[in-house]
Amino acid sequence: MLRKLLIGLIVAVLAFIGGSYLVPSEIAVSRSTLIERPPADVFPHVNDLRAFQAWSPWAELDPDAMITFSGAESGVGQSMTWSSENEQVGNGRQMITASEENRRVATALDFGDMGMATSEIRLTPENEGQATRVDWAFETDMGLNPIARWMGLMMDGWVGADYERGLGNLKRQLEAG
């Protein structure tokens, strides 16, 4: 009986590990919204990590997080480090790596032991330039760790929900004034 239980446990562990290599290691999440403001009005809010704090979905999760800004005032080279006791916020660093005025902003994210990722916000004019489609995307590689790969299957729900909340915050902020 114990032998069958042990064999069953070994088979389950091997299936868990082996199955993890059938799921993708590269994860991509994206969300979008339409903001009734031209790209020139939206761009300053996505090209400055200080301004990002006003609509960030994570800032509202832990208003007491320790945040430090360095580098450029905005755009390429500006970086932000954060530290939070809230596990949904955690610790990390974000740096703007590319910026095309009124078009896109790309960032590199370093979550320490949790890994690296990239993020990009694209601005597309709509309604004859009077509105902006804002697309926010996130990409990361979960590596070879079987547990991380299985967790990667849940990233769209986790990060996607945060991105939806953040984009909603940005939309309300810009359309209100």
JSON list of C-alpha atoms in Angstrom, two decimals:
[
{"chain": "A", "resi": 1, "resn": "MET", "atom": "CA", "xyz": [0.00, 0.00, 0.00]},
{"chain": "A", "resi": 2, "resn": "LEU", "atom": "CA", "xyz": [2.77, 2.43, 0.97]},
{"chain": "A", "resi": 3, "resn": "ARG", "atom": "CA", "xyz": [4.69, 1.47, -2.17]},
{"chain": "A", "resi": 4, "resn": "LYS", "atom": "CA", "xyz": [1.67, 2.27, -4.40]},
{"chain": "A", "resi": 5, "resn": "LEU", "atom": "CA", "xyz": [1.21, 5.60, -2.63]},
{"chain": "A", "resi": 6, "resn": "LEU", "atom": "CA", "xyz": [4.89, 6.44, -3.09]},
{"chain": "A", "resi": 7, "resn": "ILE", "atom": "CA", "xyz": [4.81, 5.48, -6.78]},
{"chain": "A", "resi": 8, "resn": "GLY", "atom": "CA", "xyz": [1.65, 7.56, -7.24]},
{"chain": "A", "resi": 9, "resn": "LEU", "atom": "CA", "xyz": [3.29, 10.55, -5.58]},
{"chain": "A", "resi": 10, "resn": "ILE", "atom": "CA", "xyz": [6.40, 10.22, -7.77]},
{"chain": "A", "resi": 11, "resn": "VAL", "atom": "CA", "xyz": [4.27, 9.98, -10.92]},
{"chain": "A", "resi": 12, "resn": "ALA", "atom": "CA", "xyz": [2.27, 13.06, -9.86]},
{"chain": "A", "resi": 13, "resn": "VAL", "atom": "CA", "xyz": [5.44, 15.09, -9.20]},
{"chain": "A", "resi": 14, "resn": "LEU", "atom": "CA", "xyz": [6.95, 14.04, -12.53]},
{"chain": "A", "resi": 15, "resn": "ALA", "atom": "CA", "xyz": [3.69, 14.91, -14.33]},
{"chain": "A", "resi": 16, "resn": "PHE", "atom": "CA", "xyz": [3.66, 18.31, -12.62]},
{"chain": "A", "resi": 17, "resn": "ILE", "atom": "CA", "xyz": [7.26, 19.03, -13.62]},
{"chain": "A", "resi": 18, "resn": "GLY", "atom": "CA", "xyz": [6.96, 17.55, -17.10]},
{"chain": "A", "resi": 19, "resn": "GLY", "atom": "CA", "xyz": [3.66, 19.30, -17.75]},
{"chain": "A", "resi": 20, "resn": "SER", "atom": "CA", "xyz": [5.19, 22.64, -16.84]},
{"chain": "A", "resi": 21, "resn": "TYR", "atom": "CA", "xyz": [7.38, 22.42, -19.93]},
{"chain": "A", "resi": 22, "resn": "LEU", "atom": "CA", "xyz": [4.28, 22.17, -22.09]},
{"chain": "A", "resi": 23, "resn": "VAL", "atom": "CA", "xyz": [3.03, 25.58, -20.98]},
{"chain": "A", "resi": 24, "resn": "PRO", "atom": "CA", "xyz": [4.67, 28.68, -22.43]},
{"chain": "A", "resi": 25, "resn": "SER", "atom": "CA", "xyz": [7.51, 30.28, -20.51]},
{"chain": "A", "resi": 26, "resn": "GLU", "atom": "CA", "xyz": [6.96, 33.65, -22.18]},
{"chain": "A", "resi": 27, "resn": "ILE", "atom": "CA", "xyz": [3.94, 35.51, -20.84]},
{"chain": "A", "resi": 28, "resn": "ALA", "atom": "CA", "xyz": [2.26, 38.51, -22.46]},
{"chain": "A", "resi": 29, "resn": "VAL", "atom": "CA", "xyz": [-0.56, 40.52, -20.95]},
{"chain": "A", "resi": 30, "resn": "SER", "atom": "CA", "xyz": [-2.23, 43.57, -22.46]},
{"chain": "A", "resi": 31, "resn": "ARG", "atom": "CA", "xyz": [-5.21, 45.80, -21.84]},
{"chain": "A", "resi": 32, "resn": "SER", "atom": "CA", "xyz": [-6.52, 48.94, -23.52]},
{"chain": "A", "resi": 33, "resn": "THR", "atom": "CA", "xyz": [-8.94, 51.78, -23.07]},
{"chain": "A", "resi": 34, "resn": "LEU", "atom": "CA", "xyz": [-10.14, 54.81, -25.02]},
{"chain": "A", "resi": 35, "resn": "ILE", "atom": "CA", "xyz": [-9.51, 58.17, -23.37]},
{"chain": "A", "resi": 36, "resn": "GLU", "atom": "CA", "xyz": [-11.37, 61.21, -24.64]},
{"chain": "A", "resi": 37, "resn": "ARG", "atom": "CA", "xyz": [-8.24, 63.33, -24.78]},
{"chain": "A", "resi": 38, "resn": "PRO", "atom": "CA", "xyz": [-5.63, 63.77, -27.54]},
{"chain": "A", "resi": 39, "resn": "PRO", "atom": "CA", "xyz": [-2.31, 61.88, -27.26]},
{"chain": "A", "resi": 40, "resn": "ALA", "atom": "CA", "xyz": [-0.48, 65.10, -26.32]},
{"chain": "A", "resi": 41, "resn": "ASP", "atom": "CA", "xyz": [-2.63, 65.31, -23.16]},
{"chain": "A", "resi": 42, "resn": "VAL", "atom": "CA", "xyz": [-2.07, 61.65, -22.25]},
{"chain": "A", "resi": 43, "resn": "PHE", "atom": "CA", "xyz": [1.66, 61.41, -22.95]},
{"chain": "A", "resi": 44, "resn": "PRO", "atom": "CA", "xyz": [2.94, 63.42, -19.94]},
{"chain": "A", "resi": 45, "resn": "HIS", "atom": "CA", "xyz": [1.07, 61.04, -17.61]},
{"chain": "A", "resi": 46, "resn": "VAL", "atom": "CA", "xyz": [2.77, 57.93, -19.03]},
{"chain": "A", "resi": 47, "resn": "ASN", "atom": "CA", "xyz": [6.23, 59.40, -19.74]},
{"chain": "A", "resi": 48, "resn": "ASP", "atom": "CA", "xyz": [6.89, 60.46, -16.13]},
{"chain": "A", "resi": 49, "resn": "LEU", "atom": "CA", "xyz": [7.01, 57.85, -13.37]},
{"chain": "A", "resi": 50, "resn": "ARG", "atom": "CA", "xyz": [6.10, 60.54, -10.81]},
{"chain": "A", "resi": 51, "resn": "ALA", "atom": "CA", "xyz": [2.90, 61.25, -12.76]},
{"chain": "A", "resi": 52, "resn": "PHE", "atom": "CA", "xyz": [2.35, 57.48, -13.08]},
{"chain": "A", "resi": 53, "resn": "GLN", "atom": "CA", "xyz": [1.98, 57.31, -9.28]},
{"chain": "A", "resi": 54, "resn": "ALA", "atom": "CA", "xyz": [-1.25, 59.34, -9.56]},
{"chain": "A", "resi": 55, "resn": "TRP", "atom": "CA", "xyz": [-2.97, 56.59, -11.57]},
{"chain": "A", "resi": 56, "resn": "SER", "atom": "CA", "xyz": [-0.94, 53.50, -10.70]},
{"chain": "A", "resi": 57, "resn": "PRO", "atom": "CA", "xyz": [-3.08, 50.56, -9.56]},
{"chain": "A", "resi": 58, "resn": "TRP", "atom": "CA", "xyz": [-0.33, 49.59, -7.09]},
{"chain": "A", "resi": 59, "resn": "ALA", "atom": "CA", "xyz": [-0.01, 53.03, -5.47]},
{"chain": "A", "resi": 60, "resn": "GLU", "atom": "CA", "xyz": [-3.55, 52.68, -4.14]},
{"chain": "A", "resi": 61, "resn": "LEU", "atom": "CA", "xyz": [-2.76, 49.21, -2.73]},
{"chain": "A", "resi": 62, "resn": "ASP", "atom": "CA", "xyz": [-0.05, 50.62, -0.49]},
{"chain": "A", "resi": 63, "resn": "PRO", "atom": "CA", "xyz": [0.02, 54.41, -0.12]},
{"chain": "A", "resi": 64, "resn": "ASP", "atom": "CA", "xyz": [2.85, 53.95, 2.42]},
{"chain": "A", "resi": 65, "resn": "ALA", "atom": "CA", "xyz": [5.23, 52.20, 0.00]},
{"chain": "A", "resi": 66, "resn": "MET", "atom": "CA", "xyz": [8.71, 53.70, -0.04]},
{"chain": "A", "resi": 67, "resn": "ILE", "atom": "CA", "xyz": [9.30, 55.19, -3.50]},
{"chain": "A", "resi": 68, "resn": "THR", "atom": "CA", "xyz": [12.48, 56.81, -4.82]},
{"chain": "A", "resi": 69, "resn": "PHE", "atom": "CA", "xyz": [12.92, 58.48, -8.21]},
{"chain": "A", "resi": 70, "resn": "SER", "atom": "CA", "xyz": [16.25, 58.98, -9.96]},
{"chain": "A", "resi": 71, "resn": "GLY", "atom": "CA", "xyz": [17.74, 59.74, -13.33]},
{"chain": "A", "resi": 72, "resn": "ALA", "atom": "CA", "xyz": [16.03, 61.96, -15.87]},
{"chain": "A", "resi": 73, "resn": "GLU", "atom": "CA", "xyz": [13.11, 64.22, -14.90]},
{"chain": "A", "resi": 74, "resn": "SER", "atom": "CA", "xyz": [10.95, 62.21, -17.33]},
{"chain": "A", "resi": 75, "resn": "GLY", "atom": "CA", "xyz": [11.37, 59.96, -20.33]},
{"chain": "A", "resi": 76, "resn": "VAL", "atom": "CA", "xyz": [14.35, 57.75, -21.09]},
{"chain": "A", "resi": 77, "resn": "GLY", "atom": "CA", "xyz": [16.58, 57.24, -18.09]},
{"chain": "A", "resi": 78, "resn": "GLN", "atom": "CA", "xyz": [14.03, 58.08, -15.42]},
{"chain": "A", "resi": 79, "resn": "SER", "atom": "CA", "xyz": [13.74, 55.31, -12.85]},
{"chain": "A", "resi": 80, "resn": "MET", "atom": "CA", "xyz": [11.73, 54.47, -9.80]},
{"chain": "A", "resi": 81, "resn": "THR", "atom": "CA", "xyz": [12.43, 52.00, -7.01]},
{"chain": "A", "resi": 82, "resn": "TRP", "atom": "CA", "xyz": [9.79, 50.87, -4.57]},
{"chain": "A", "resi": 83, "resn": "SER", "atom": "CA", "xyz": [9.59, 48.83, -1.41]},
{"chain": "A", "resi": 84, "resn": "SER", "atom": "CA", "xyz": [6.38, 47.66, 0.22]},
{"chain": "A", "resi": 85, "resn": "GLU", "atom": "CA", "xyz": [5.30, 45.27, 2.95]},
{"chain": "A", "resi": 86, "resn": "ASN", "atom": "CA", "xyz": [2.21, 44.52, 0.82]},
{"chain": "A", "resi": 87, "resn": "GLU", "atom": "CA", "xyz": [3.01, 41.36, -1.16]},
{"chain": "A", "resi": 88, "resn": "GLN", "atom": "CA", "xyz": [0.83, 42.59, -4.05]},
{"chain": "A", "resi": 89, "resn": "VAL", "atom": "CA", "xyz": [3.16, 45.58, -4.41]},
{"chain": "A", "resi": 90, "resn": "GLY", "atom": "CA", "xyz": [6.46, 44.04, -3.31]},
{"chain": "A", "resi": 91, "resn": "ASN", "atom": "CA", "xyz": [9.85, 45.51, -4.16]},
{"chain": "A", "resi": 92, "resn": "GLY", "atom": "CA", "xyz": [11.40, 46.45, -7.44]},
{"chain": "A", "resi": 93, "resn": "ARG", "atom": "CA", "xyz": [12.72, 48.94, -9.92]},
{"chain": "A", "resi": 94, "resn": "GLN", "atom": "CA", "xyz": [11.29, 50.38, -13.11]},
{"chain": "A", "resi": 95, "resn": "MET", "atom": "CA", "xyz": [13.20, 52.40, -15.70]},
{"chain": "A", "resi": 96, "resn": "ILE", "atom": "CA", "xyz": [11.98, 54.12, -18.85]},
{"chain": "A", "resi": 97, "resn": "THR", "atom": "CA", "xyz": [14.01, 52.64, -21.70]},
{"chain": "A", "resi": 98, "resn": "ALA", "atom": "CA", "xyz": [12.27, 54.17, -24.74]},
{"chain": "A", "resi": 99, "resn": "SER", "atom": "CA", "xyz": [10.04, 57.15, -25.30]},
{"chain": "A", "resi": 100, "resn": "GLU", "atom": "CA", "xyz": [8.47, 58.44, -28.51]},
{"chain": "A", "resi": 101, "resn": "GLU", "atom": "CA", "xyz": [6.59, 61.66, -27.89]},
{"chain": "A", "resi": 102, "resn": "ASN", "atom": "CA", "xyz": [2.83, 61.16, -27.96]},
{"chain": "A", "resi": 103, "resn": "ARG", "atom": "CA", "xyz": [3.28, 57.58, -29.27]},
{"chain": "A", "resi": 104, "resn": "ARG", "atom": "CA", "xyz": [4.84, 55.15, -26.78]},
{"chain": "A", "resi": 105, "resn": "VAL", "atom": "CA", "xyz": [6.80, 54.61, -23.59]},
{"chain": "A", "resi": 106, "resn": "ALA", "atom": "CA", "xyz": [8.67, 51.37, -22.79]},
{"chain": "A", "resi": 107, "resn": "THR", "atom": "CA", "xyz": [10.02, 50.35, -19.41]},
{"chain": "A", "resi": 108, "resn": "ALA", "atom": "CA", "xyz": [12.22, 47.63, -17.96]},
{"chain": "A", "resi": 109, "resn": "LEU", "atom": "CA", "xyz": [11.03, 46.13, -14.69]},
{"chain": "A", "resi": 110, "resn": "ASP", "atom": "CA", "xyz": [13.22, 44.38, -12.15]},
{"chain": "A", "resi": 111, "resn": "PHE", "atom": "CA", "xyz": [11.36, 42.46, -9.45]},
{"chain": "A", "resi": 112, "resn": "GLY", "atom": "CA", "xyz": [14.53, 41.07, -7.84]},
{"chain": "A", "resi": 113, "resn": "ASP", "atom": "CA", "xyz": [14.14, 37.35, -7.15]},
{"chain": "A", "resi": 114, "resn": "MET", "atom": "CA", "xyz": [10.80, 37.41, -8.98]},
{"chain": "A", "resi": 115, "resn": "GLY", "atom": "CA", "xyz": [12.53, 38.19, -12.29]},
{"chain": "A", "resi": 116, "resn": "MET", "atom": "CA", "xyz": [12.61, 40.78, -15.02]},
{"chain": "A", "resi": 117, "resn": "ALA", "atom": "CA", "xyz": [9.89, 42.04, -17.35]},
{"chain": "A", "resi": 118, "resn": "THR", "atom": "CA", "xyz": [9.18, 44.74, -19.89]},
{"chain": "A", "resi": 119, "resn": "SER", "atom": "CA", "xyz": [6.18, 46.98, -20.20]},
{"chain": "A", "resi": 120, "resn": "GLU", "atom": "CA", "xyz": [5.01, 49.27, -22.96]},
{"chain": "A", "resi": 121, "resn": "ILE", "atom": "CA", "xyz": [2.29, 51.88, -23.25]},
{"chain": "A", "resi": 122, "resn": "ARG", "atom": "CA", "xyz": [1.22, 52.77, -26.79]},
{"chain": "A", "resi": 123, "resn": "LEU", "atom": "CA", "xyz": [-0.86, 55.83, -27.65]},
{"chain": "A", "resi": 124, "resn": "THR", "atom": "CA", "xyz": [-2.91, 55.75, -30.85]},
{"chain": "A", "resi": 125, "resn": "PRO", "atom": "CA", "xyz": [-4.94, 58.79, -31.93]},
{"chain": "A", "resi": 126, "resn": "GLU", "atom": "CA", "xyz": [-8.62, 58.11, -32.56]},
{"chain": "A", "resi": 127, "resn": "ASN", "atom": "CA", "xyz": [-11.66, 60.25, -33.43]},
{"chain": "A", "resi": 128, "resn": "GLU", "atom": "CA", "xyz": [-9.59, 62.60, -35.61]},
{"chain": "A", "resi": 129, "resn": "GLY", "atom": "CA", "xyz": [-6.97, 62.98, -32.87]},
{"chain": "A", "resi": 130, "resn": "GLN", "atom": "CA", "xyz": [-9.44, 64.07, -30.19]},
{"chain": "A", "resi": 131, "resn": "ALA", "atom": "CA", "xyz": [-9.21, 60.73, -28.33]},
{"chain": "A", "resi": 132, "resn": "THR", "atom": "CA", "xyz": [-6.44, 58.26, -27.59]},
{"chain": "A", "resi": 133, "resn": "ARG", "atom": "CA", "xyz": [-6.44, 54.48, -27.57]},
{"chain": "A", "resi": 134, "resn": "VAL", "atom": "CA", "xyz": [-4.07, 53.53, -24.74]},
{"chain": "A", "resi": 135, "resn": "ASP", "atom": "CA", "xyz": [-2.63, 50.01, -24.95]},
{"chain": "A", "resi": 136, "resn": "TRP", "atom": "CA", "xyz": [-0.65, 48.80, -21.93]},
{"chain": "A", "resi": 137, "resn": "ALA", "atom": "CA", "xyz": [1.37, 45.59, -22.41]},
{"chain": "A", "resi": 138, "resn": "PHE", "atom": "CA", "xyz": [3.55, 43.46, -20.16]},
{"chain": "A", "resi": 139, "resn": "GLU", "atom": "CA", "xyz": [5.96, 40.68, -21.15]},
{"chain": "A", "resi": 140, "resn": "THR", "atom": "CA", "xyz": [8.10, 38.36, -19.06]},
{"chain": "A", "resi": 141, "resn": "ASP", "atom": "CA", "xyz": [9.82, 35.00, -19.32]},
{"chain": "A", "resi": 142, "resn": "MET", "atom": "CA", "xyz": [9.01, 32.62, -16.49]},
{"chain": "A", "resi": 143, "resn": "GLY", "atom": "CA", "xyz": [12.20, 30.62, -17.13]},
{"chain": "A", "resi": 144, "resn": "LEU", "atom": "CA", "xyz": [12.63, 26.93, -16.40]},
{"chain": "A", "resi": 145, "resn": "ASN", "atom": "CA", "xyz": [11.17, 26.86, -12.89]},
{"chain": "A", "resi": 146, "resn": "PRO", "atom": "CA", "xyz": [8.12, 24.53, -13.06]},
{"chain": "A", "resi": 147, "resn": "ILE", "atom": "CA", "xyz": [6.21, 26.42, -10.35]},
{"chain": "A", "resi": 148, "resn": "ALA", "atom": "CA", "xyz": [6.85, 29.78, -12.05]},
{"chain": "A", "resi": 149, "resn": "ARG", "atom": "CA", "xyz": [5.64, 28.36, -15.37]},
{"chain": "A", "resi": 150, "resn": "TRP", "atom": "CA", "xyz": [2.37, 27.13, -13.83]},
{"chain": "A", "resi": 151, "resn": "MET", "atom": "CA", "xyz": [1.94, 30.51, -12.11]},
{"chain": "A", "resi": 152, "resn": "GLY", "atom": "CA", "xyz": [2.47, 32.16, -15.49]},
{"chain": "A", "resi": 153, "resn": "LEU", "atom": "CA", "xyz": [-0.88, 30.78, -16.56]},
{"chain": "A", "resi": 154, "resn": "MET", "atom": "CA", "xyz": [-2.51, 33.10, -14.01]},
{"chain": "A", "resi": 155, "resn": "MET", "atom": "CA", "xyz": [-0.59, 36.25, -14.97]},
{"chain": "A", "resi": 156, "resn": "ASP", "atom": "CA", "xyz": [-3.23, 37.48, -17.41]},
{"chain": "A", "resi": 157, "resn": "GLY", "atom": "CA", "xyz": [-5.80, 37.53, -14.62]},
{"chain": "A", "resi": 158, "resn": "TRP", "atom": "CA", "xyz": [-3.48, 39.06, -12.04]},
{"chain": "A", "resi": 159, "resn": "VAL", "atom": "CA", "xyz": [-1.61, 41.66, -14.10]},
{"chain": "A", "resi": 160, "resn": "GLY", "atom": "CA", "xyz": [-4.54, 42.17, -16.44]},
{"chain": "A", "resi": 161, "resn": "ALA", "atom": "CA", "xyz": [-6.84, 43.14, -13.57]},
{"chain": "A", "resi": 162, "resn": "ASP", "atom": "CA", "xyz": [-4.22, 45.60, -12.29]},
{"chain": "A", "resi": 163, "resn": "TYR", "atom": "CA", "xyz": [-3.78, 47.08, -15.78]},
{"chain": "A", "resi": 164, "resn": "GLU", "atom": "CA", "xyz": [-7.55, 47.48, -16.16]},
{"chain": "A", "resi": 165, "resn": "ARG", "atom": "CA", "xyz": [-7.74, 49.28, -12.81]},
{"chain": "A", "resi": 166, "resn": "GLY", "atom": "CA", "xyz": [-4.78, 51.53, -13.72]},
{"chain": "A", "resi": 167, "resn": "LEU", "atom": "CA", "xyz": [-6.16, 52.40, -17.13]},
{"chain": "A", "resi": 168, "resn": "GLY", "atom": "CA", "xyz": [-9.51, 53.18, -15.52]},
{"chain": "A", "resi": 169, "resn": "ASN", "atom": "CA", "xyz": [-7.73, 55.49, -13.06]},
{"chain": "A", "resi": 170, "resn": "LEU", "atom": "CA", "xyz": [-5.88, 57.23, -15.91]},
{"chain": "A", "resi": 171, "resn": "LYS", "atom": "CA", "xyz": [-9.09, 57.63, -17.92]},
{"chain": "A", "resi": 172, "resn": "ARG", "atom": "CA", "xyz": [-11.00, 59.11, -14.97]},
{"chain": "A", "resi": 173, "resn": "GLN", "atom": "CA", "xyz": [-8.11, 61.43, -14.10]},
{"chain": "A", "resi": 174, "resn": "LEU", "atom": "CA", "xyz": [-7.72, 62.81, -17.63]},
{"chain": "A", "resi": 175, "resn": "GLU", "atom": "CA", "xyz": [-11.36, 63.01, -18.57]},
{"chain": "A", "resi": 176, "resn": "ALA", "atom": "CA", "xyz": [-12.25, 64.77, -15.31]},
{"chain": "A", "resi": 177, "resn": "GLY", "atom": "CA", "xyz": [-10.00, 67.69, -15.97]}
]
